[in-house]
Amino acid sequence: MILHLHPFSQNSRRIQALLDCAGLAYERRVVDLTTGAQRRPEFLALNPNGQIPVLEDDGLVLSESMAILRHICRSRGLETWYPEAPAARAKVDQWLDWTQCRFARPTSLVFFNTVVADPEENAHLIAEGKRLLADLTPILEGALAGREWLVGEGPTIADLALVSCMQSLEFVGARPQGPGIDAWFARLNAMEGVRAALPEPFLARMSAAA
Ligand SMILES: N[C@@H](CCC(=O)N[C@@H](CS)C(=O)NCC(=O)O)C(=O)O
């Protein structure tokens, strides 16, 4: 397997975390977003959307991080990460969609405009992201209070998908907080495979905050 990624990308990090947690070998190919490598013809041939991550797996070329997570689990029989029982699978899918449809946009608004774009010029976008995150925080705290994982009794791709956004928010000091969320965040970041996906500046920030 070849994973086209960028270390600061939350959409890449969730795939790396799954592959590393499951002990699956893969080649990392960094796509340098800072030089526009995602818009070069050779990359557009893999993903015409010009976005990472992209997974190459035995002739299959796949984009969209949630689809990639599901594909890896199904093709490698990672049943604990993506349970087969219909009700448990439905709940994992619910959280994958929630992360993509509700949580990803405010994460990007805050992270991108703080780290990549000019934060002063884009202060209104950061504020909008933070406002949306404030609305989502009680929903998340309600789901995690008294629970170790989003679904069932062990970590699933739902946790990996969400924690990758949370890591980006932690990096810019905007992570939603609450007793359940904090304990869940610490639990996931203590996992070797999850930490392995974190770039050095993220690890440094987390150590400083601990
Ligand atoms: N829905 C996509 C989003 C992918 C995405 O937004 N990737 C970002 C990096 S986190 C990207 O490639 N941005 C570069 C660009 O849009 O030019 C997924 O889940 O994979």
Coordinates of N, CA and C in Angstrom, one line a residue, residues 3 5-9 11-22 26 28 69 193-194 196-198:
L3 N 0.5 5.4 0.8 CA -0.4 6.4 1.2 C 0.2 7.8 0.9
L5 N 0.2 11.6 1.5 CA -0.2 12.3 2.8 C 0.6 13.6 3.0
H6 N 0.1 14.3 4.0 CA 0.9 15.4 4.5 C 0.8 15.3 6.0
P7 N 1.9 15.4 6.7 CA 1.9 15.1 8.2 C 1.0 16.1 9.0
F8 N 0.7 17.3 8.5 CA -0.2 18.2 9.2 C -1.6 18.0 8.8
S9 N -1.9 17.0 8.0 CA -3.3 16.9 7.5 C -4.1 15.9 8.4
N11 N -6.9 14.6 7.7 CA -7.5 13.6 6.9 C -6.5 12.5 6.6
S12 N -5.2 12.8 6.5 CA -4.2 11.8 6.4 C -3.9 11.0 7.6
R13 N -3.9 11.8 8.7 CA -3.4 11.2 10.0 C -4.3 10.1 10.5
R14 N -5.6 10.1 10.2 CA -6.5 9.0 10.7 C -6.2 7.7 10.0
I15 N -5.7 7.8 8.7 CA -5.4 6.6 8.0 C -4.1 6.1 8.5
Q16 N -3.1 7.0 8.7 CA -1.8 6.5 9.3 C -2.0 5.8 10.6
A17 N -2.9 6.4 11.4 CA -3.1 5.8 12.8 C -3.7 4.4 12.6
L18 N -4.7 4.2 11.7 CA -5.2 2.9 11.6 C -4.1 1.9 11.1
L19 N -3.4 2.3 10.1 CA -2.4 1.4 9.5 C -1.3 1.1 10.6
D20 N -0.9 2.1 11.4 CA 0.1 1.8 12.4 C -0.5 1.0 13.6
C21 N -1.7 1.3 14.0 CA -2.4 0.6 15.1 C -2.5 -0.9 14.7
A22 N -2.8 -1.1 13.4 CA -3.1 -2.5 13.0 C -1.8 -3.2 12.5
Y26 N 3.2 0.0 5.0 CA 2.8 0.9 3.9 C 3.9 1.9 3.6
R28 N 4.9 5.7 2.9 CA 4.4 7.1 3.0 C 5.0 7.9 1.9
L69 N -10.6 4.5 5.2 CA -10.6 3.7 6.5 C -11.4 2.5 6.4
G193 N 0.2 3.6 18.0 CA -0.1 3.8 16.6 C -0.7 5.2 16.4
V194 N -1.4 5.7 17.3 CA -2.0 7.0 17.2 C -0.9 8.1 17.3
A196 N 2.2 7.6 16.6 CA 3.2 7.5 15.5 C 2.8 8.4 14.3
A197 N 1.5 8.7 14.2 CA 1.1 9.6 13.1 C 1.3 11.0 13.3
L198 N 1.6 11.4 14.6 CA 1.7 12.8 14.9 C 3.1 13.4 14.5

